[in-house]
Coordinates of C-alpha atoms in Angstrom, one line a residue:
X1 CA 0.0 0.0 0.0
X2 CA 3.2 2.3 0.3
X3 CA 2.6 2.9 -3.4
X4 CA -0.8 4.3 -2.7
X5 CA 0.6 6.3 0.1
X6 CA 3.1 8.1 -1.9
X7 CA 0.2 8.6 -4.5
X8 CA -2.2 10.4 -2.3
X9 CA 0.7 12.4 -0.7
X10 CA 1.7 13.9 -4.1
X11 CA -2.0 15.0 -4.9
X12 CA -2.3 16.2 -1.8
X13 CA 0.8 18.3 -2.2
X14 CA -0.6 19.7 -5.1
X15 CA -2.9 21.6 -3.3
X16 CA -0.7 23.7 -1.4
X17 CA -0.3 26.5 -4.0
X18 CA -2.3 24.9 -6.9
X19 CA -5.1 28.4 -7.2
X20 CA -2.8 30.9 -6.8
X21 CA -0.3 29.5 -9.0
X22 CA -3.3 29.2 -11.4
X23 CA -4.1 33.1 -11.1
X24 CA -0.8 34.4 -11.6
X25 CA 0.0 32.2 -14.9
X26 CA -3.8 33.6 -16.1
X27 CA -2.8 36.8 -15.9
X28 CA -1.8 37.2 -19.3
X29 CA -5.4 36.7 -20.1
X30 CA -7.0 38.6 -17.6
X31 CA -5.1 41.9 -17.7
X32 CA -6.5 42.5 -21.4
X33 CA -9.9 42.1 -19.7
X34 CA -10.1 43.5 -16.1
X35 CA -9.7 47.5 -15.7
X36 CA -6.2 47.4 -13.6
X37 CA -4.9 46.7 -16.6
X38 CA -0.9 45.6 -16.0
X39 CA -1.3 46.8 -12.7
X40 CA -2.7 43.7 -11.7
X41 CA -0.3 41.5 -10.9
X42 CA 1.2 44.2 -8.2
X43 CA -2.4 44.3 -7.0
X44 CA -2.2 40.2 -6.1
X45 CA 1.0 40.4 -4.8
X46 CA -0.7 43.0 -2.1
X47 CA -3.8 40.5 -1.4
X48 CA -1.2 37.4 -0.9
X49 CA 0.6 38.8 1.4
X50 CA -2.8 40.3 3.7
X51 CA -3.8 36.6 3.6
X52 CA -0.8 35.7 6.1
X53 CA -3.4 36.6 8.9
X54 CA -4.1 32.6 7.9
X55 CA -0.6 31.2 8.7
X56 CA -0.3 34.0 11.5
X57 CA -3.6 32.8 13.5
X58 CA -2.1 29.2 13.3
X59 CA 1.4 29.7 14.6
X60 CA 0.0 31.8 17.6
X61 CA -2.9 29.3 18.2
X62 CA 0.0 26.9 18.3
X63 CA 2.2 28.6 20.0
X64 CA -0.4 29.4 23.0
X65 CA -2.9 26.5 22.7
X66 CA -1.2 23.8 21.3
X67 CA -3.6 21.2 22.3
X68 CA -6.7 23.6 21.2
X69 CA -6.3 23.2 17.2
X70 CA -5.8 20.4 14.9
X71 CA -4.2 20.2 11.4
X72 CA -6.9 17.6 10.3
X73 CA -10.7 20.0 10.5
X74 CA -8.5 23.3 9.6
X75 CA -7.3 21.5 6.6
X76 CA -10.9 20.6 5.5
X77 CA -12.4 23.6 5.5
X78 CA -9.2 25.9 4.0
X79 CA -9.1 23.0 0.7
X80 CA -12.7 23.1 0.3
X81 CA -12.8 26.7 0.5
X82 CA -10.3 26.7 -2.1
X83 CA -12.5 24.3 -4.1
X84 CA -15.7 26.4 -3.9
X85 CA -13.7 29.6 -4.4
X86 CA -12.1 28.2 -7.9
X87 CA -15.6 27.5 -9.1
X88 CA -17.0 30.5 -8.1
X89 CA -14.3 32.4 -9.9
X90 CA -14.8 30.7 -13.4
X91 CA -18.0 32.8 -13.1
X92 CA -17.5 36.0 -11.3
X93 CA -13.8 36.7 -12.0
X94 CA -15.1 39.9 -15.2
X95 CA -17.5 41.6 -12.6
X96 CA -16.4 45.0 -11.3
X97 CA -17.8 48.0 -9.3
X98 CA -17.1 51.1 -8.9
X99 CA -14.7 52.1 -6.2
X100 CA -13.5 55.6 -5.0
X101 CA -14.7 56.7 -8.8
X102 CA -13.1 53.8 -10.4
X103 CA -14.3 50.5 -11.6
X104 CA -12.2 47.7 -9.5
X105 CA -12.5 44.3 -10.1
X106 CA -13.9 43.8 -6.8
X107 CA -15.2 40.1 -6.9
X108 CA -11.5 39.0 -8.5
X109 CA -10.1 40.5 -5.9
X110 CA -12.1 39.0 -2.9
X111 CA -12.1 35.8 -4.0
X112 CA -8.4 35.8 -5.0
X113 CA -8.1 36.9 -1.4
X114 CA -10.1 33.6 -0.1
X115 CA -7.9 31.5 -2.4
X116 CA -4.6 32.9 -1.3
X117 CA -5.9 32.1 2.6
X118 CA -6.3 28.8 1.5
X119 CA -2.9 28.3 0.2
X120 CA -0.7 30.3 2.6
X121 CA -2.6 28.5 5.9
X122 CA -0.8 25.2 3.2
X123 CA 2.3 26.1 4.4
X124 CA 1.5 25.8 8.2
X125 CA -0.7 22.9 8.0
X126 CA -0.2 20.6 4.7
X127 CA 3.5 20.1 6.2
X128 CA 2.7 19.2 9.9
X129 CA 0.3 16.8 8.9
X130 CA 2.7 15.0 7.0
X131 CA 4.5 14.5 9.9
X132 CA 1.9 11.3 10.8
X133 CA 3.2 9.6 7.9
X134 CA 6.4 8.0 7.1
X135 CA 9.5 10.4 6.5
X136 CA 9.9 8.7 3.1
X137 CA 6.7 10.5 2.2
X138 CA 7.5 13.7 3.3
X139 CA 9.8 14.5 -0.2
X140 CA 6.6 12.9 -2.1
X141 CA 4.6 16.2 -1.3
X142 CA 7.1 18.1 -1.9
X143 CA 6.8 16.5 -5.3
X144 CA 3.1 17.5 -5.4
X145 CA 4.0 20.8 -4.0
X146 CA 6.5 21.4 -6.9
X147 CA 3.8 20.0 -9.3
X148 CA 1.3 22.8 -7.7
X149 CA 2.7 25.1 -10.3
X150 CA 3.9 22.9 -13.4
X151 CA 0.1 21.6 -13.6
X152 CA -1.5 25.0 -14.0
X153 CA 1.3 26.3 -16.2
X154 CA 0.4 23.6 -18.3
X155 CA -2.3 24.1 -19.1
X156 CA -1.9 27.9 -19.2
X157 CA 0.8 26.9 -22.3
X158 CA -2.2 24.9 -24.1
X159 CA -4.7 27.6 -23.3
X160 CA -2.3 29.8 -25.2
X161 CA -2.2 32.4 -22.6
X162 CA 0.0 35.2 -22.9
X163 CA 1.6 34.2 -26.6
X164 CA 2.3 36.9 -28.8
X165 CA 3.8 37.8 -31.9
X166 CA 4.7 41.0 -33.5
X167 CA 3.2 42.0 -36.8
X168 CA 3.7 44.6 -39.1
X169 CA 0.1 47.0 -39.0
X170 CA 0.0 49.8 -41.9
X171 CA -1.0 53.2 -40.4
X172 CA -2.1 56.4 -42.2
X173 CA 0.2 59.5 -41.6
X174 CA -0.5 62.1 -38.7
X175 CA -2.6 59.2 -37.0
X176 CA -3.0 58.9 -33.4
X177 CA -3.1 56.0 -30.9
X178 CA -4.2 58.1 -27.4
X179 CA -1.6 60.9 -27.1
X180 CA 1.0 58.8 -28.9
X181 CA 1.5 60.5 -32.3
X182 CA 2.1 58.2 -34.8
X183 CA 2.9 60.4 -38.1
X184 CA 7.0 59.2 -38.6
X185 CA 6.0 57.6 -41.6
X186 CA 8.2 58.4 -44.5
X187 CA 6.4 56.7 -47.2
X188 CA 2.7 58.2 -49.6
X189 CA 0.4 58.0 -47.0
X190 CA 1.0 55.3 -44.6
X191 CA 3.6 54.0 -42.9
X192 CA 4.5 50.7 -41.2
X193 CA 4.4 50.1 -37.3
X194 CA 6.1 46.7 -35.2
X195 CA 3.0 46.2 -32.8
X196 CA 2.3 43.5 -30.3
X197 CA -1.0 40.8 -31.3
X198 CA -2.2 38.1 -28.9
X199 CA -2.8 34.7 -30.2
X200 CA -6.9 34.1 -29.2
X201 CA -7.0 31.7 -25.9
X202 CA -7.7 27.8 -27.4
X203 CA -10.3 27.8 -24.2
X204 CA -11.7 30.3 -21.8
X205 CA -11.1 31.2 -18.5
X206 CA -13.8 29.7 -17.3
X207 CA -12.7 26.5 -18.5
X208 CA -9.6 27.1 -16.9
X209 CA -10.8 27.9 -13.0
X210 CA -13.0 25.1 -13.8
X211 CA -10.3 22.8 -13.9
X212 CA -8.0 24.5 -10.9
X213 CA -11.7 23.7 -8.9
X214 CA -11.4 19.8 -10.1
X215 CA -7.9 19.6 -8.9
X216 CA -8.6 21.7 -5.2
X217 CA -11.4 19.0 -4.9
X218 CA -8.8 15.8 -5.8
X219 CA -6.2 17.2 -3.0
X220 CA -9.7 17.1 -0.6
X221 CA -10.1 13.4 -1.6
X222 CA -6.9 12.3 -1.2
X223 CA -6.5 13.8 2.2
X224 CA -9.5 12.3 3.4
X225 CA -8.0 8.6 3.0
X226 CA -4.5 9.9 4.2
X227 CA -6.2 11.1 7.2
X228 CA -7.6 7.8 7.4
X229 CA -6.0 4.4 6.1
X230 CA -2.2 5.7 7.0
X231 CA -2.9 5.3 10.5
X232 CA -3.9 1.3 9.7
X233 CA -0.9 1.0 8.2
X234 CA 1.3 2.7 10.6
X235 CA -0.6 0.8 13.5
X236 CA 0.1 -2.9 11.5
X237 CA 3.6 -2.8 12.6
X238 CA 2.9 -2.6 16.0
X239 CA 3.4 -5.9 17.1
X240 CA 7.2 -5.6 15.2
X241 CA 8.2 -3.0 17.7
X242 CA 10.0 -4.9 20.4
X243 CA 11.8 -7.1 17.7
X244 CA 13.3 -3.9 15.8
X245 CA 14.1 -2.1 18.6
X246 CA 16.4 -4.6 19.9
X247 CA 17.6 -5.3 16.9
X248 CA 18.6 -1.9 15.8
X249 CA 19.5 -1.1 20.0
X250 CA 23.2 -1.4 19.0
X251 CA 23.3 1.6 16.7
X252 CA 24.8 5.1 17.2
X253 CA 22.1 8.0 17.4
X254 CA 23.2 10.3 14.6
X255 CA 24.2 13.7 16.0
X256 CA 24.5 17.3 14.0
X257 CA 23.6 16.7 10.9
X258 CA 24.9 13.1 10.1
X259 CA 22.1 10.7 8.3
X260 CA 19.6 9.0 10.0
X261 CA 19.9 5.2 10.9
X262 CA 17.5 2.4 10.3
X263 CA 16.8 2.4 13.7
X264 CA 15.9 6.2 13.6
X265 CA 13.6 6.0 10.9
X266 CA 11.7 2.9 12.2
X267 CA 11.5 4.5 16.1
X268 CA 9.8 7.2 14.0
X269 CA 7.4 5.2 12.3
X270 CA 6.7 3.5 15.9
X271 CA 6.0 7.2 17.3
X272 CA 3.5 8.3 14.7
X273 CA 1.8 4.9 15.2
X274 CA 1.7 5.7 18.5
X275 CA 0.4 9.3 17.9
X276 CA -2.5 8.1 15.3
X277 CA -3.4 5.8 18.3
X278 CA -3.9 8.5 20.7
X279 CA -0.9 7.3 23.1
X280 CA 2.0 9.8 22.3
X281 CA 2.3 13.3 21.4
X282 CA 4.2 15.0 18.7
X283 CA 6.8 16.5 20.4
X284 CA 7.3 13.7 22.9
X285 CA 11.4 13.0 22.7
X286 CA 12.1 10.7 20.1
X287 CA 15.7 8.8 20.6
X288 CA 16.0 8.6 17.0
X289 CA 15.8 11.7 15.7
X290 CA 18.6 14.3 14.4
X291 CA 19.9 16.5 16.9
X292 CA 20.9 20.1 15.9
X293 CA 23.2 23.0 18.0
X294 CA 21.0 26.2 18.6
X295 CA 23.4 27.9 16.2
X296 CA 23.0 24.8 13.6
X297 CA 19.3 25.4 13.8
X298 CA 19.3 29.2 13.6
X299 CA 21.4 28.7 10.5
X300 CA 18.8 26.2 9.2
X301 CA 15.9 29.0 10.0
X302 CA 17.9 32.0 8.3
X303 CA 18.9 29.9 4.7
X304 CA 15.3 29.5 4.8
X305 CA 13.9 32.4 5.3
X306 CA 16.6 33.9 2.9
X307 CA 15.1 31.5 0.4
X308 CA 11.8 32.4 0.5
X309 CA 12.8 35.9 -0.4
X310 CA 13.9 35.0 -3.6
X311 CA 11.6 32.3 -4.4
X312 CA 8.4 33.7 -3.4
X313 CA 8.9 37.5 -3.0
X314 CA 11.9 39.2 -4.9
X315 CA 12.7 37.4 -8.0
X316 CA 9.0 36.2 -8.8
X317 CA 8.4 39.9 -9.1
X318 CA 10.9 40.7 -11.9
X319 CA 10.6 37.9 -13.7
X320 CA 8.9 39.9 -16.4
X321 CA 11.2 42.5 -16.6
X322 CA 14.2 40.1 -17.0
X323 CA 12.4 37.9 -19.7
X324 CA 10.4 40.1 -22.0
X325 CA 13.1 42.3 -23.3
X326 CA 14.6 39.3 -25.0
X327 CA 11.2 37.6 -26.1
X328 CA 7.5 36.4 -25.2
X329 CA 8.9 32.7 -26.0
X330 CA 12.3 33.3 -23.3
X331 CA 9.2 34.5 -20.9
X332 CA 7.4 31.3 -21.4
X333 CA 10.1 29.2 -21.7
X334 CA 11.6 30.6 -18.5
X335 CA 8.1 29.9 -16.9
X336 CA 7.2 27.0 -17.7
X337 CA 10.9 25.4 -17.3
X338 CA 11.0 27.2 -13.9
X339 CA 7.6 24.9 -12.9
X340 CA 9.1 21.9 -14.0
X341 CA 12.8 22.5 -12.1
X342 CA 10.9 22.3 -8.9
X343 CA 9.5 19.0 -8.9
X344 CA 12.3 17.7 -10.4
X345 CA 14.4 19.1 -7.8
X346 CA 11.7 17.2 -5.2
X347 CA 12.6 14.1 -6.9
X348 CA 16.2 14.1 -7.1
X349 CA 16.0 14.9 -3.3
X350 CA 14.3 11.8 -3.2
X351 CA 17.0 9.9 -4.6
X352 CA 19.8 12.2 -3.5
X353 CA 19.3 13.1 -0.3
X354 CA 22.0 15.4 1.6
X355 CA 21.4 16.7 5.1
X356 CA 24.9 18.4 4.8
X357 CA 24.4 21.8 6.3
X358 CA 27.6 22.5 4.2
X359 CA 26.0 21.5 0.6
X360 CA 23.0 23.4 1.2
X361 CA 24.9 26.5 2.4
X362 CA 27.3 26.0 -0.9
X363 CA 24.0 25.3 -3.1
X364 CA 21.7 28.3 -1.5
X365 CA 25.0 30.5 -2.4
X366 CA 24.4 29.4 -6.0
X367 CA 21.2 29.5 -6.1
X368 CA 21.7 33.1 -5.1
X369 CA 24.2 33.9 -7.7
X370 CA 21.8 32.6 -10.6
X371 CA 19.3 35.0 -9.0
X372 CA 21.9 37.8 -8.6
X373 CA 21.8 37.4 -12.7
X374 CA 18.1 37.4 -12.9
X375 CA 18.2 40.6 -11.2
X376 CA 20.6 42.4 -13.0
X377 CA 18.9 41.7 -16.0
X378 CA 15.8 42.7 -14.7
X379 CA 17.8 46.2 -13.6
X380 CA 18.6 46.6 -17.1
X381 CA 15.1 46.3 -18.9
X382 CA 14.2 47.3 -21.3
X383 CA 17.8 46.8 -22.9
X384 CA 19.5 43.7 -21.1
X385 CA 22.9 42.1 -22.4
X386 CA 22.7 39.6 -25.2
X387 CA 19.3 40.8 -26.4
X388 CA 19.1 40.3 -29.9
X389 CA 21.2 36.9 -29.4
X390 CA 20.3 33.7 -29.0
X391 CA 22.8 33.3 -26.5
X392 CA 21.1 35.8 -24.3
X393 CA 18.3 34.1 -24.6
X394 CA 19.4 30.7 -23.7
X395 CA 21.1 31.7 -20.8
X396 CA 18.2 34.0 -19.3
X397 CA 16.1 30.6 -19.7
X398 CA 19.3 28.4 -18.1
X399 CA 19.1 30.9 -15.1
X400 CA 15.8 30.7 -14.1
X401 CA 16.1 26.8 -14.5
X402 CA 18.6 26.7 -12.1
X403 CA 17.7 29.3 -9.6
X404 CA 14.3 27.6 -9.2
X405 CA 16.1 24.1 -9.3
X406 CA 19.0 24.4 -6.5
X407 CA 16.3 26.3 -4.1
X408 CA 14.0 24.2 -4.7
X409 CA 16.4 21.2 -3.6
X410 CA 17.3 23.1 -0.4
X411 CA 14.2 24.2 0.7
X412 CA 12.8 20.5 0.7
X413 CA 16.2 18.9 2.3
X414 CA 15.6 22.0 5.2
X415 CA 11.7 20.3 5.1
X416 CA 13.0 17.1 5.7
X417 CA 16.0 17.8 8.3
X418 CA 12.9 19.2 10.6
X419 CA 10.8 16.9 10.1
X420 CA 13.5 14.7 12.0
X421 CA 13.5 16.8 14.6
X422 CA 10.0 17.3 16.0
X423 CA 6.4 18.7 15.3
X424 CA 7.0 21.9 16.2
X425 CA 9.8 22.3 14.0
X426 CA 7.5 22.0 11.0
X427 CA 5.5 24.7 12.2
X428 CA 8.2 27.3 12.3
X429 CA 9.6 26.0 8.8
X430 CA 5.7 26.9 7.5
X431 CA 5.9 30.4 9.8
X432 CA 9.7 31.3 8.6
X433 CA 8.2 30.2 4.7
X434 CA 5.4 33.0 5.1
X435 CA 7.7 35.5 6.7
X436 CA 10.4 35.4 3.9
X437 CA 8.0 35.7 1.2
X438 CA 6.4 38.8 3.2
X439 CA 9.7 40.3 3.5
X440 CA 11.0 39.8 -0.2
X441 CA 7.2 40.9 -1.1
X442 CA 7.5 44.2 0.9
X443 CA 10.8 44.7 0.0
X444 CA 9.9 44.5 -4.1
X445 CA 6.1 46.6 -3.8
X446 CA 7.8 49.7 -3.6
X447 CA 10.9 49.3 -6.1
X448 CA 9.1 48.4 -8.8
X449 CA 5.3 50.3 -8.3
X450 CA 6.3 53.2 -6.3
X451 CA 9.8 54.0 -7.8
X452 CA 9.2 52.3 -11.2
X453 CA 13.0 51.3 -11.0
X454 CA 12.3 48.6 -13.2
X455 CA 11.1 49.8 -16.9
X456 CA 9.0 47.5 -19.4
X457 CA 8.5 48.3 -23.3
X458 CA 6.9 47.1 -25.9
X459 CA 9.2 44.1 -27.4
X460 CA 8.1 44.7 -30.9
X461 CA 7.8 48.4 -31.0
X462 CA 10.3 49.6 -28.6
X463 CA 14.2 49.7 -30.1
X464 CA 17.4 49.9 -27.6
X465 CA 20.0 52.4 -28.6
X466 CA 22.6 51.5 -30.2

């Protein structure tokens, strides 16, 4: 049945951040319908970050009654809020209002808000659940987590969202588009403009939220069984545990940082037995689990938080600006490659594991550095290096790739080193996920929509000097 298991675990992962990830790769569609306009994505990134009062209710709730609320009924009613949500937004998502004189896309905006509650709470919950299972299934959701954002940018790609090519329009002299003056023709009587034309979508949105619904509703399935048979499972070794304890009694208890042994991982599996049958708490001392220094731990805490900045605040924010001056196909390429680096990363951490506190430090540096490049480029939209080469191109793509990739890897190695340790240590990696993603979101609100240091052109019009 461990087959099954590992099944249910990954759909159940891919609920974490499947309807936000959905919304953000829509919005090549929707800013051509809604009134923000372009504006729009810095208008999500404002209602993500106010749905941390979800995550932020469950830490202190943890923190001061830890015995008062449970993973399991706050888990059912945040994934079928994101279910109903979805649906309602295949329907509702083109309404607007009026607001302070301007029309607002008031119902996109609230239930965006309910969707992004949904899968921030994820990051406090969906984690510490897992902690009932086996620690071999643990890197499985992190699978399904990674898959949370290749799935809808999937089907973004055969939606057709967001591609573009540039065509050549004919235009009569002294024309006008707005206040843009158009008569530089130098030909008779018209003249010949680069302009920007967006394929037609190969389905709707609605057909699209319609589908992020179905797969909210298939992560509720799957965790009602895993909140259900796992503890059979679990509870069907029982009558092995006085054999494999003394078995495995003359083994060394691994100590900062080394890997765990057998007996480690099968004490574990004889504590969350224990736990699904009522008898033993989470955070009850477990003689086989890794034991970390304060500083080791505080390092662990800061290289994820540091992370999350770039993954889910800074770099997410520019990724526009360091794509589009090259082309719309190096934005989707760097997209859609990006998604499927971070499952891929989940499953080579599967097969590679390394709890070296050492190779992650060397690995977040590098991850870093491929973000540094991001970055600059971004800095230097609308005329980056390389633009009008393939190599730039190729290498904008490679860097994404590999800054999503190597974080990717660490963050779910840091996921599984605390699962080792205890209960509580899950909480805080969800709490210090949130915060770092606040931070880098705060951090990037004002750069690029306050002081506009970041500048975005047309790619077909607009012309670099030379």
């Amino acid at each position: 049945m461990a087959w099954l298991t590992h099944v249910l675990a990954c759909i159940f992962g891919t609920g974490s951040w499947m309807a936000i990830n959905g919304v953000w790769v829509e919005l090549p569609l929707l800013v051509n319908h809604l009134p923000e306009g372009w504006y729009l994505p810095s208008f999500l990134i404002i209602i993500i970050q106010l749905a941390n009062v979800g995550p932020l209710f469950i830490t202190l709730m943890h923190k001061l009654k830890p015995s008062l609320l449970s993973e399991v009924p706050v888990i059912y009613v945040v994934v079928s809020t994101g279910a109903v949500a979805c649906f309602l937004l295949a329907f509702l998502w083109h309404y607007t209002t009026p607001v302070g004189g301007q029309m607002h896309s008031t119902a996109f905006f609230i239930l965006t808000f309910f969707l992004s509650l949904v899968d921030c709470t994820s990051s406090v919950t969906f984690l510490p659940f897992m902690a009932r299972l086996h620690p071999r299934y643990v890197p499985t959701f992190f699978i399904g987590e990674g898959l949370s954002g290749l799935i809808p940018a999937l089907f973004a790609l055969a939606q057709g969202s967001g591609i573009a090519r540039c065509v050549h329009m004919a235009m009569p002299n002294n024309a006008t588009t707005g206040n843009v003056s158009l008569a530089n023709g130098t030909s008779g009587d018209v003249h010949h403009n680069m302009e920007t034309q967006y394929s037609p979508a190969n389905f709707s949105s609605l057909v699209f939220f319609i589908i992020l619904s179905a797969m909210m509703f298939s992560c509720l399935v799957a965790f009602f069984f895993l909140n259900r048979l796992p503890k059979v499972w679990e509870l069907s070794k029982k009558d092995l545990c006085a054999s494999e304890i003394t078995l495995n009694s003359i083994q060394k208890i691994p100590v900062d940082g080394q890997g765990p042994t057998d007996k480690g991982i099968f004490l574990s599996s004889i504590k969350d037995a224990k736990v699904a049958n009522g008898t033993k708490g989470y955070d009850d001392p477990d003689p086989g689990k890794v034991v970390y220094s304060q500083a080791r731990f505080i390092f662990i805490y800061v290289v994820l938080a540091w992370v999350n900045v770039l993954t889910n605040g800074v770099l997410p924010s520019v990724q526009s600006y360091s794509c589009l001056p090259y082309s719309n196909m190096a934005y989707h390429l760097a997209a859609t490659l990006s998604s499927i680096a971070n499952p891929l990363a989940c499953a080579i951490a599967t097969f590679l594991p390394s709890r070296s506190l050492t190779v992650l430090g060397i690995l977040s540096a590098t991850g870093t550095a491929f973000g540094a490049y991001n970055m600059s480029m971004a800095a230097l939209s609308p005329c980056p290096i390389l633009q009008h080469s393939d190599w730039g191109d190729a290498l904008i793509v490679i860097s994404w790739v590999l800054f999503t990739g190597t974080l990717s890897y660490v963050k779910v190695m840091l996921g599984v080193i605390l699962r080792s340790h205890s209960h509580s240590a899950l909480v805080w990696y969800g709490a210090v996920e949130q915060l770092g993603s606040l931070l880098g979101a705060l951090v990037m609100f004002p750069l690029v929509n306050v002081y506009g240091l970041f500048k975005s052109a047309d790619f077909c019009s607009f012309r670099c000097p030379a």
